Amino acid sequence: MPELVTVPISFFELAAIYERPQLQLWMDRADVVQAIFDALKPWDPAIDDVEILSGKPSEQGISLKLPRERVSFFIGPASCKFTRDDASWQAAAETIEILNTAVSALTRSSGVKVALQKTAIALHIQPRSLRFVDILRPFVAAQLASLEPEPVITMATVAKWSNRQVTIDGSSAIANGIFLRLERDFPGAAAYDEIVRQLRTDERAEFLRSSASRGVQG
């Protein structure tokens, strides 16, 4: 019988890298922030949900939060980043709507052009009865597992390609949990519907691999 799992923690992230830095977003950014704030009006942002961030030049900017939707949107001089906690496929349509609203307001008001979209889905998965290490064990290279006579108690694997990366690890946030992070890059002109379809395919493929190895069912 397949192993049932829950996903108590999850998030979705999309970082849009501009074709070239827009230096006005360092200093003269009030009109841009106002345009995004106004565009997000259907989700009731408040002035206390706007935060000025400091740090390295690439980290400086403005963060707008929508607490009810667990969304944050960062605007910087070289990129912007959209993040949603507790993301789910059931809320995908709303996530796309908020993301498109925020990014469209940014591009209209600032003139930035997106060159690259970097996405990430992260899941903390908790099996109902199996130990997490029993599910992870098939991903351990045999050469590594044979270095010691006793069984491996945890593991981490990172596989990277030119436009994609997969991380599988034990969860540091939940007991007996697995951490799965799926990252993929898309061209700046890629439509959000296209991105969602590919990310859903990626996630399903990882669950199918786990199912093949240990009978995992989400």
GROMACS .gro file of C-alpha atoms in nm:
model
  218
    1MET     CA    1   0.000   0.000   0.000
    2PRO     CA    2   0.141   0.345  -0.088
    3GLU     CA    3   0.280   0.552   0.198
    4LEU     CA    4   0.061   0.856   0.270
    5VAL     CA    5   0.238   1.186   0.330
    6THR     CA    6   0.144   1.537   0.438
    7VAL     CA    7   0.305   1.866   0.334
    8PRO     CA    8   0.295   2.093   0.642
    9ILE     CA    9   0.534   2.354   0.499
   10SER     CA   10   0.565   2.476   0.140
   11PHE     CA   11   0.653   2.788  -0.054
   12PHE     CA   12   0.678   2.917  -0.410
   13GLU     CA   13   0.927   3.177  -0.530
   14LEU     CA   14   0.983   3.355  -0.860
   15ALA     CA   15   1.272   3.597  -0.910
   16ALA     CA   16   1.265   3.810  -1.225
   17ILE     CA   17   1.609   3.930  -1.336
   18TYR     CA   18   1.606   4.252  -1.540
   19GLU     CA   19   1.781   4.289  -1.874
   20ARG     CA   20   1.983   4.569  -1.714
   21PRO     CA   21   1.974   4.728  -1.366
   22GLN     CA   22   1.731   5.019  -1.325
   23LEU     CA   23   1.916   5.256  -1.094
   24GLN     CA   24   1.612   5.478  -1.036
   25LEU     CA   25   1.475   5.193  -0.823
   26TRP     CA   26   1.746   5.275  -0.567
   27MET     CA   27   1.642   5.631  -0.494
   28ASP     CA   28   1.358   5.770  -0.707
   29ARG     CA   29   1.114   5.484  -0.661
   30ALA     CA   30   0.810   5.637  -0.490
   31ASP     CA   31   0.600   5.645  -0.810
   32VAL     CA   32   0.684   5.283  -0.888
   33VAL     CA   33   0.599   5.163  -0.536
   34GLN     CA   34   0.274   5.364  -0.544
   35ALA     CA   35   0.178   5.203  -0.876
   36ILE     CA   36   0.235   4.851  -0.739
   37PHE     CA   37   0.060   4.935  -0.411
   38ASP     CA   38  -0.243   5.064  -0.601
   39ALA     CA   39  -0.248   4.764  -0.836
   40LEU     CA   40  -0.258   4.529  -0.536
   41LYS     CA   41  -0.561   4.710  -0.388
   42PRO     CA   42  -0.794   4.406  -0.434
   43TRP     CA   43  -0.582   4.228  -0.171
   44ASP     CA   44  -0.594   4.518   0.079
   45PRO     CA   45  -0.227   4.605   0.137
   46ALA     CA   46  -0.164   4.842   0.429
   47ILE     CA   47   0.107   5.103   0.472
   48ASP     CA   48   0.259   4.891   0.750
   49ASP     CA   49   0.298   4.612   0.494
   50VAL     CA   50   0.560   4.820   0.307
   51GLU     CA   51   0.918   4.783   0.426
   52ILE     CA   52   1.245   4.944   0.313
   53LEU     CA   53   1.526   4.689   0.295
   54SER     CA   54   1.898   4.762   0.322
   55GLY     CA   55   2.209   4.558   0.248
   56LYS     CA   56   2.427   4.514  -0.058
   57PRO     CA   57   2.321   4.722  -0.361
   58SER     CA   58   2.141   4.423  -0.513
   59GLU     CA   59   1.957   4.359  -0.182
   60GLN     CA   60   1.836   4.716  -0.130
   61GLY     CA   61   1.476   4.790  -0.222
   62ILE     CA   62   1.117   4.776  -0.109
   63SER     CA   63   0.915   4.479   0.014
   64LEU     CA   64   0.535   4.481  -0.009
   65LYS     CA   65   0.349   4.214   0.186
   66LEU     CA   66  -0.001   4.074   0.166
   67PRO     CA   67  -0.027   3.900   0.507
   68ARG     CA   68  -0.363   3.734   0.447
   69GLU     CA   69  -0.234   3.566   0.130
   70ARG     CA   70   0.115   3.504   0.283
   71VAL     CA   71   0.268   3.688  -0.014
   72SER     CA   72   0.568   3.920  -0.032
   73PHE     CA   73   0.696   4.111  -0.334
   74PHE     CA   74   1.047   4.261  -0.334
   75ILE     CA   75   1.145   4.535  -0.581
   76GLY     CA   76   1.516   4.599  -0.627
   77PRO     CA   77   1.736   4.776  -0.883
   78ALA     CA   78   1.842   4.455  -1.060
   79SER     CA   79   1.557   4.212  -0.991
   80CYS     CA   80   1.223   4.159  -0.823
   81LYS     CA   81   1.113   3.856  -0.623
   82PHE     CA   82   0.767   3.716  -0.552
   83THR     CA   83   0.724   3.469  -0.265
   84ARG     CA   84   0.418   3.286  -0.136
   85ASP     CA   85   0.423   3.070   0.178
   86ASP     CA   86   0.188   2.773   0.217
   87ALA     CA   87   0.160   2.761  -0.161
   88SER     CA   88  -0.066   2.494  -0.311
   89TRP     CA   89  -0.187   2.392  -0.654
   90GLN     CA   90  -0.543   2.467  -0.541
   91ALA     CA   91  -0.439   2.833  -0.501
   92ALA     CA   92  -0.233   2.844  -0.823
   93ALA     CA   93  -0.481   3.065  -1.012
   94GLU     CA   94  -0.482   3.325  -0.733
   95THR     CA   95  -0.102   3.309  -0.706
   96ILE     CA   96  -0.066   3.378  -1.078
   97GLU     CA   97  -0.314   3.665  -1.056
   98ILE     CA   98  -0.126   3.837  -0.772
   99LEU     CA   99   0.213   3.773  -0.935
  100ASN     CA  100   0.100   3.905  -1.272
  101THR     CA  101  -0.060   4.211  -1.112
  102ALA     CA  102   0.256   4.303  -0.920
  103VAL     CA  103   0.506   4.240  -1.201
  104SER     CA  104   0.289   4.413  -1.464
  105ALA     CA  105   0.260   4.723  -1.245
  106LEU     CA  106   0.638   4.721  -1.197
  107THR     CA  107   0.721   4.691  -1.567
  108ARG     CA  108   0.464   4.956  -1.668
  109SER     CA  109   0.574   5.211  -1.410
  110SER     CA  110   0.950   5.159  -1.424
  111GLY     CA  111   1.020   5.044  -1.779
  112VAL     CA  112   1.223   4.740  -1.668
  113LYS     CA  113   1.233   4.439  -1.899
  114VAL     CA  114   1.262   4.087  -1.762
  115ALA     CA  115   1.544   3.878  -1.907
  116LEU     CA  116   1.521   3.566  -1.691
  117GLN     CA  117   1.271   3.411  -1.450
  118LYS     CA  118   1.413   3.188  -1.176
  119THR     CA  119   1.156   2.974  -0.995
  120ALA     CA  120   1.165   2.752  -0.689
  121ILE     CA  121   0.917   2.524  -0.514
  122ALA     CA  122   1.011   2.398  -0.168
  123LEU     CA  123   0.823   2.128   0.024
  124HIS     CA  124   0.869   1.978   0.369
  125ILE     CA  125   0.708   1.635   0.338
  126GLN     CA  126   0.615   1.418   0.636
  127PRO     CA  127   0.541   1.046   0.587
  128ARG     CA  128   0.265   0.900   0.803
  129SER     CA  129   0.438   0.577   0.907
  130LEU     CA  130   0.769   0.519   0.726
  131ARG     CA  131   1.089   0.673   0.856
  132PHE     CA  132   1.208   0.954   0.633
  133VAL     CA  133   1.550   0.793   0.593
  134ASP     CA  134   1.389   0.477   0.450
  135ILE     CA  135   1.239   0.691   0.173
  136LEU     CA  136   1.567   0.878   0.114
  137ARG     CA  137   1.792   0.571   0.122
  138PRO     CA  138   1.743   0.478  -0.249
  139PHE     CA  139   1.887   0.819  -0.340
  140VAL     CA  140   2.217   0.748  -0.160
  141ALA     CA  141   2.499   0.648  -0.393
  142ALA     CA  142   2.603   0.289  -0.323
  143GLN     CA  143   2.970   0.390  -0.309
  144LEU     CA  144   2.896   0.636  -0.028
  145ALA     CA  145   2.669   0.400   0.164
  146SER     CA  146   2.943   0.135   0.163
  147LEU     CA  147   3.196   0.359   0.339
  148GLU     CA  148   3.066   0.248   0.680
  149PRO     CA  149   2.912  -0.085   0.788
  150GLU     CA  150   2.615   0.070   0.973
  151PRO     CA  151   2.315   0.213   0.786
  152VAL     CA  152   2.311   0.575   0.670
  153ILE     CA  153   2.097   0.783   0.909
  154THR     CA  154   2.033   1.079   0.676
  155MET     CA  155   2.144   1.211   0.339
  156ALA     CA  156   2.132   1.505   0.100
  157THR     CA  157   2.146   1.508  -0.279
  158VAL     CA  158   2.179   1.807  -0.512
  159ALA     CA  159   2.153   1.756  -0.887
  160LYS     CA  160   2.208   2.054  -1.117
  161TRP     CA  161   2.162   2.103  -1.489
  162SER     CA  162   2.200   2.414  -1.707
  163ASN     CA  163   1.852   2.546  -1.623
  164ARG     CA  164   1.734   2.324  -1.339
  165GLN     CA  165   1.830   2.205  -0.990
  166VAL     CA  166   1.679   1.946  -0.754
  167THR     CA  167   1.765   1.920  -0.383
  168ILE     CA  168   1.653   1.627  -0.165
  169ASP     CA  169   1.741   1.630   0.204
  170GLY     CA  170   1.613   1.555   0.549
  171SER     CA  171   1.392   1.835   0.680
  172SER     CA  172   1.536   2.063   0.946
  173ALA     CA  173   1.192   2.211   1.016
  174ILE     CA  174   0.971   1.909   1.092
  175ALA     CA  175   1.027   1.577   1.265
  176ASN     CA  176   1.072   1.273   1.042
  177GLY     CA  177   1.048   1.496   0.735
  178ILE     CA  178   1.191   1.521   0.385
  179PHE     CA  179   1.292   1.851   0.224
  180LEU     CA  180   1.242   1.879  -0.152
  181ARG     CA  181   1.338   2.190  -0.348
  182LEU     CA  182   1.278   2.214  -0.722
  183GLU     CA  183   1.436   2.503  -0.912
  184ARG     CA  184   1.402   2.586  -1.280
  185ASP     CA  185   1.491   2.887  -1.498
  186PHE     CA  186   1.264   3.023  -1.771
  187PRO     CA  187   1.311   3.292  -2.037
  188GLY     CA  188   1.187   3.637  -1.946
  189ALA     CA  189   0.904   3.610  -2.200
  190ALA     CA  190   0.772   3.277  -2.068
  191ALA     CA  191   0.403   3.296  -1.975
  192TYR     CA  192   0.300   3.216  -1.618
  193ASP     CA  193   0.064   2.939  -1.733
  194GLU     CA  194   0.357   2.774  -1.911
  195ILE     CA  195   0.572   2.804  -1.598
  196VAL     CA  196   0.300   2.651  -1.379
  197ARG     CA  197   0.253   2.354  -1.615
  198GLN     CA  198   0.626   2.279  -1.616
  199LEU     CA  199   0.665   2.314  -1.240
  200ARG     CA  200   0.369   2.085  -1.179
  201THR     CA  201   0.525   1.829  -1.413
  202ASP     CA  202   0.855   1.858  -1.224
  203GLU     CA  203   0.688   1.807  -0.887
  204ARG     CA  204   0.481   1.514  -1.007
  205ALA     CA  205   0.792   1.349  -1.154
  206GLU     CA  206   0.974   1.370  -0.821
  207PHE     CA  207   0.678   1.217  -0.637
  208LEU     CA  208   0.662   0.938  -0.895
  209ARG     CA  209   1.031   0.862  -0.843
  210SER     CA  210   0.972   0.844  -0.469
  211SER     CA  211   0.668   0.625  -0.528
  212ALA     CA  212   0.872   0.389  -0.740
  213SER     CA  213   1.135   0.356  -0.469
  214ARG     CA  214   0.917   0.344  -0.155
  215GLY     CA  215   0.551   0.366  -0.244
  216VAL     CA  216   0.493   0.731  -0.149
  217GLN     CA  217   0.152   0.889  -0.210
  218GLY     CA  218   0.077   1.258  -0.156
   0.00000   0.00000   0.00000
